Short mmCIF file of C-alpha atoms and ligand atoms in Angstrom, two decimals:
data_model
loop_
_atom_site.label_atom_id
_atom_site.label_comp_id
_atom_site.label_asym_id
_atom_site.label_seq_id
_atom_site.Cartn_x
_atom_site.Cartn_y
_atom_site.Cartn_z
CA MET S 1 138.65 112.99 89.37
CA PRO S 2 135.45 111.36 88.12
CA PHE S 3 134.33 108.21 89.94
CA THR S 4 131.79 105.49 89.16
CA LEU S 5 129.04 104.82 91.68
CA VAL S 6 126.82 101.74 91.42
CA ALA S 7 123.57 102.26 93.35
CA PHE S 8 122.02 98.87 94.16
CA HIS S 9 118.30 98.91 94.99
CA ALA S 10 115.47 96.43 95.51
CA HIS S 11 112.66 98.05 93.51
CA PRO S 12 112.19 100.91 91.03
CA ASP S 13 111.59 104.08 93.14
CA ASP S 14 113.90 103.13 96.06
CA GLU S 15 116.77 104.92 94.30
CA SER S 16 114.88 108.24 94.25
CA LEU S 17 113.37 107.88 97.73
CA LEU S 18 116.56 106.96 99.56
CA MET S 19 119.30 108.68 97.60
CA GLY S 20 117.89 110.58 94.63
CA GLY S 21 119.65 113.77 95.74
CA SER S 22 123.02 112.02 96.11
CA ILE S 23 122.67 110.47 92.66
CA ALA S 24 121.79 113.85 91.14
CA ARG S 25 124.65 115.55 92.99
CA ALA S 26 127.19 112.89 91.93
CA CYS S 27 126.07 113.21 88.29
CA ALA S 28 126.17 117.02 88.44
CA GLU S 29 129.74 116.80 89.81
CA GLY S 30 130.77 114.74 86.76
CA HIS S 31 130.70 111.22 88.20
CA ARG S 32 129.13 108.19 86.49
CA VAL S 33 126.15 106.62 88.27
CA VAL S 34 124.75 103.20 87.38
CA LEU S 35 121.43 102.12 88.87
CA VAL S 36 121.02 98.40 89.57
CA THR S 37 117.58 97.09 90.52
CA ALA S 38 117.20 93.57 91.88
CA THR S 39 113.51 93.30 90.87
CA ASP S 40 111.12 95.02 88.47
CA GLY S 41 108.65 95.91 91.25
CA ALA S 42 105.91 93.87 89.54
CA ALA S 43 104.30 93.01 92.89
CA GLY S 44 104.08 96.66 93.93
CA LEU S 45 100.94 98.67 94.31
CA ALA S 46 99.48 99.87 91.06
CA GLN S 47 97.05 102.60 90.22
CA ALA S 48 93.82 101.49 88.61
CA GLY S 49 94.31 100.23 85.07
CA THR S 50 97.67 98.51 85.59
CA THR S 51 96.64 95.34 87.36
CA GLU S 52 98.55 92.76 85.28
CA SER S 53 101.82 92.10 87.09
CA GLY S 54 103.79 91.66 83.82
CA ASP S 55 102.47 95.00 82.61
CA LEU S 56 103.27 96.62 85.93
CA GLY S 57 106.84 95.25 85.91
CA ARG S 58 107.43 96.63 82.39
CA ARG S 59 105.87 99.94 83.33
CA ARG S 60 107.97 100.24 86.48
CA LEU S 61 111.21 99.50 84.61
CA ALA S 62 110.29 102.23 82.11
CA GLU S 63 109.63 104.56 85.06
CA LEU S 64 113.07 103.67 86.44
CA GLU S 65 114.66 104.63 83.09
CA ALA S 66 112.79 107.94 83.26
CA ALA S 67 113.93 108.51 86.87
CA ALA S 68 117.52 107.74 85.83
CA ALA S 69 117.25 110.37 83.09
CA ALA S 70 115.80 112.91 85.55
CA LEU S 71 118.65 112.29 88.01
CA GLY S 72 121.39 112.11 85.38
CA ALA S 73 122.29 108.43 85.86
CA ALA S 74 124.10 106.86 82.91
CA ARG S 75 122.74 103.30 82.92
CA VAL S 76 120.05 101.06 84.44
CA VAL S 77 120.65 97.35 85.05
CA HIS S 78 117.78 94.99 85.97
CA LEU S 79 119.02 91.80 87.62
CA GLY S 80 115.65 90.08 87.10
CA TYR S 81 114.85 88.64 90.55
CA PRO S 82 111.17 88.22 91.59
CA ASP S 83 109.63 91.15 93.45
CA GLY S 84 108.58 90.16 96.96
CA ARG S 85 110.57 86.93 96.78
CA PHE S 86 114.13 88.21 96.37
CA GLY S 87 115.05 86.31 99.55
CA ASP S 88 114.14 83.01 97.86
CA CYS S 89 117.04 83.50 95.45
CA GLY S 90 119.73 83.03 98.07
CA THR S 91 122.69 85.33 98.55
CA GLU S 92 125.54 83.98 96.47
CA GLU S 93 124.07 84.08 92.98
CA PRO S 94 122.71 87.66 93.22
CA ALA S 95 125.97 88.75 94.90
CA GLN S 96 127.92 87.35 91.95
CA ALA S 97 125.58 89.09 89.48
CA LEU S 98 126.13 92.39 91.29
CA ALA S 99 129.90 91.84 91.56
CA LYS S 100 129.95 91.29 87.79
CA VAL S 101 128.36 94.72 87.23
CA LEU S 102 130.82 96.29 89.68
CA GLU S 103 133.70 94.76 87.76
CA GLN S 104 132.29 95.69 84.32
CA GLU S 105 131.84 99.27 85.45
CA GLY S 106 135.13 99.51 87.32
CA ALA S 107 133.03 100.77 90.25
CA ASP S 108 134.79 103.00 92.79
CA LEU S 109 131.89 102.77 95.26
CA PHE S 110 128.57 100.99 95.60
CA THR S 111 125.55 101.24 97.84
CA GLY S 112 123.29 98.76 99.68
CA TYR S 113 120.88 98.98 102.62
CA ASP S 114 121.20 98.90 106.41
CA PRO S 115 120.55 95.54 108.20
CA SER S 116 116.87 96.31 108.90
CA GLY S 117 116.31 97.16 105.24
CA GLY S 118 115.18 100.54 106.53
CA TYR S 119 111.59 99.77 107.36
CA GLY S 120 111.83 95.97 107.27
CA HIS S 121 110.67 95.02 103.77
CA PRO S 122 112.00 91.45 103.27
CA ASP S 123 113.44 92.32 99.82
CA HIS S 124 115.33 95.23 101.40
CA VAL S 125 116.65 93.08 104.26
CA HIS S 126 117.85 90.56 101.68
CA LEU S 127 119.45 93.33 99.61
CA HIS S 128 121.54 94.22 102.67
CA ARG S 129 122.87 90.65 102.78
CA VAL S 130 123.51 90.48 99.03
CA ALA S 131 125.42 93.79 99.02
CA ARG S 132 127.57 92.63 101.94
CA ALA S 133 128.28 89.35 100.11
CA ALA S 134 129.16 91.26 96.92
CA ALA S 135 131.57 93.44 98.92
CA ARG S 136 133.39 90.27 99.94
CA LEU S 137 133.71 89.28 96.26
CA THR S 138 135.18 92.60 95.15
CA ASP S 139 138.68 93.84 95.69
CA GLY S 140 137.94 96.38 98.39
CA VAL S 141 135.28 98.46 96.61
CA PRO S 142 133.78 100.64 99.40
CA LEU S 143 130.17 99.80 100.33
CA LEU S 144 127.90 102.55 101.66
CA GLU S 145 124.57 101.50 103.15
CA ALA S 146 121.79 103.95 102.30
CA THR S 147 119.62 104.68 105.34
CA LEU S 148 117.88 107.48 107.23
CA ASP S 149 118.63 109.31 110.47
CA ARG S 150 116.30 107.40 112.81
CA ALA S 151 115.79 110.23 115.31
CA LEU S 152 114.89 112.72 112.60
CA LEU S 153 112.50 110.25 110.99
CA LEU S 154 110.80 109.55 114.33
CA ARG S 155 110.33 113.25 114.87
CA ALA S 156 108.85 113.63 111.38
CA ALA S 157 106.57 110.62 111.94
CA ARG S 158 105.27 112.06 115.22
CA LEU S 159 104.55 115.37 113.49
CA VAL S 160 102.65 113.60 110.71
CA ALA S 161 100.71 111.52 113.26
CA ALA S 162 99.60 114.72 115.02
CA VAL S 163 97.97 116.13 111.87
CA PRO S 164 94.18 115.58 111.98
CA GLY S 165 93.16 112.97 109.40
CA ALA S 166 96.77 111.88 108.94
CA PRO S 167 97.46 108.37 107.65
CA PRO S 168 98.54 105.83 110.27
CA VAL S 169 102.31 105.80 110.90
CA ASP S 170 103.89 102.78 112.56
CA VAL S 171 106.09 104.72 114.98
CA ALA S 172 106.94 101.56 116.97
CA ARG S 173 108.38 99.97 113.83
CA LEU S 174 110.45 103.04 113.03
CA ARG S 175 112.09 102.81 116.47
CA SER S 176 114.07 99.78 115.27
CA GLY S 177 114.31 100.82 111.63
CA TYR S 178 117.04 102.59 109.69
CA LEU S 179 120.07 103.62 111.84
CA PRO S 180 120.76 105.78 114.87
CA ARG S 181 122.72 108.93 114.12
CA ALA S 182 125.72 107.66 116.10
CA GLU S 183 126.27 104.87 113.54
CA LEU S 184 126.16 107.04 110.42
CA THR S 185 129.26 107.89 108.39
CA HIS S 186 127.77 110.25 105.78
CA GLN S 187 125.22 113.01 105.79
CA VAL S 188 125.11 114.33 102.26
CA ASP S 189 123.77 117.83 101.67
CA VAL S 190 121.51 117.53 98.63
CA ARG S 191 119.45 120.69 99.15
CA PRO S 192 120.43 122.07 95.70
CA PHE S 193 119.21 118.77 94.20
CA VAL S 194 115.81 118.44 95.90
CA ALA S 195 114.07 119.44 92.64
CA ALA S 196 115.89 116.65 90.75
CA LYS S 197 115.02 114.22 93.53
CA ILE S 198 111.35 115.15 93.30
CA ALA S 199 111.54 114.75 89.49
CA GLY S 200 112.99 111.27 90.06
CA LEU S 201 110.14 110.45 92.45
CA ALA S 202 107.57 111.87 90.03
CA ALA S 203 108.83 109.53 87.28
CA HIS S 204 107.40 106.62 89.30
CA ALA S 205 103.84 107.61 88.45
CA SER S 206 102.40 104.10 89.03
CA GLN S 207 103.43 104.44 92.69
CA GLY S 208 101.81 107.83 93.28
CA THR S 209 98.71 106.47 94.92
CA GLY S 210 97.71 102.94 95.77
CA SER S 211 94.75 100.91 96.90
CA ARG S 212 96.23 100.74 100.40
CA GLY S 213 96.10 104.50 100.73
CA VAL S 214 98.70 107.16 101.23
CA ARG S 215 102.18 106.45 99.91
CA THR S 216 105.55 107.63 101.15
CA VAL S 217 105.78 110.41 98.56
CA THR S 218 102.44 111.79 99.70
CA LEU S 219 103.58 111.53 103.32
CA LEU S 220 106.69 113.52 102.51
CA ARG S 221 104.55 116.22 100.95
CA ARG S 222 102.47 116.49 104.15
CA LEU S 223 105.46 117.15 106.41
CA PRO S 224 105.81 120.70 107.74
CA GLY S 225 108.17 122.70 105.46
CA PRO S 226 111.36 122.84 107.57
CA ILE S 227 111.14 119.12 108.42
CA ALA S 228 110.43 118.23 104.77
CA ARG S 229 113.50 120.19 103.67
CA ARG S 230 115.62 118.38 106.25
CA VAL S 231 114.21 114.97 105.32
CA LEU S 232 114.53 115.54 101.55
CA GLY S 233 117.57 117.82 101.57
CA ARG S 234 119.92 115.47 103.39
CA GLU S 235 120.69 111.81 102.76
CA TRP S 236 122.39 109.36 105.06
CA PHE S 237 124.77 106.44 104.64
CA ARG S 238 126.89 104.11 106.71
CA GLU S 239 130.12 103.05 105.10
CA VAL S 240 131.00 99.52 106.06
CA GLY S 241 134.27 99.30 107.98
CA VAL S 242 134.59 103.05 108.52
CA ALA S 243 134.34 104.85 111.88
CA PRO S 244 131.14 106.90 112.38
CA GLY S 245 131.31 110.66 111.89
CA LEU S 246 129.37 112.68 109.36
CA ARG S 247 131.21 113.20 106.08
CA ASP S 248 129.51 115.16 103.32
CA ASP S 249 131.36 113.67 100.35
CA LEU S 250 130.16 110.26 99.10
CA PHE S 251 133.51 109.66 97.46
CA ALA S 252 135.68 110.52 100.46
CA SER S 253 137.00 106.94 100.64
CA CYS S 254 137.89 106.78 96.94
CA ARG S 255 140.75 109.21 96.99
ZN1 ZN E 1 111.70 98.89 97.83
#
């Protein structure tokens, strides 16, 4: 039975980084995926030549459409909140805007972020709150919080830090970021969809390099092969209100 998944994200590129493989897998299995971005990412880092924030916002939304096409997602919705200041918009109004999309789409499932927003970006922390508030407005639509396996990420970060000339990695920050394995409810095998995930990431060309140096995508490429395959080939979620234990099927709660 085909389901509809609404993937709610803070900025263009978060969808591919955190759950590009799950989106591609859901689409390949015949489900409908709708990407919702809270902001246009206009305050993000830009490569030389795209310094106007309005231009960058437009460019990043176009990149998100391209990523959606690469992953197989059916629709992109931009809620129009200011990048970097999503928290200033409060919780209720964005939650209602998201709940409206969930209702329009007849969503069977939607995704948000863990309480730390993964690595602590204020827009991501706020997205956690907004998704939780939207869950309260819907009639029991399951909410899965996209995250990473903290222990695996720490191991990867230590390996990157040991490489001579490696970019600085804030290992201390990662210790309280994302979620411990014991709290996860889903570990989705997306190894057959790693190529689609990388195509989704590649669509965000303005985020490839930045003035502040090495970006996440570049970091991922520097990981030793087996670790990179584990980091890219599996994706993690915590379903709100469900006992921990690693399920492979995103839609397990929809049946
Ligand atoms: Zn983001």
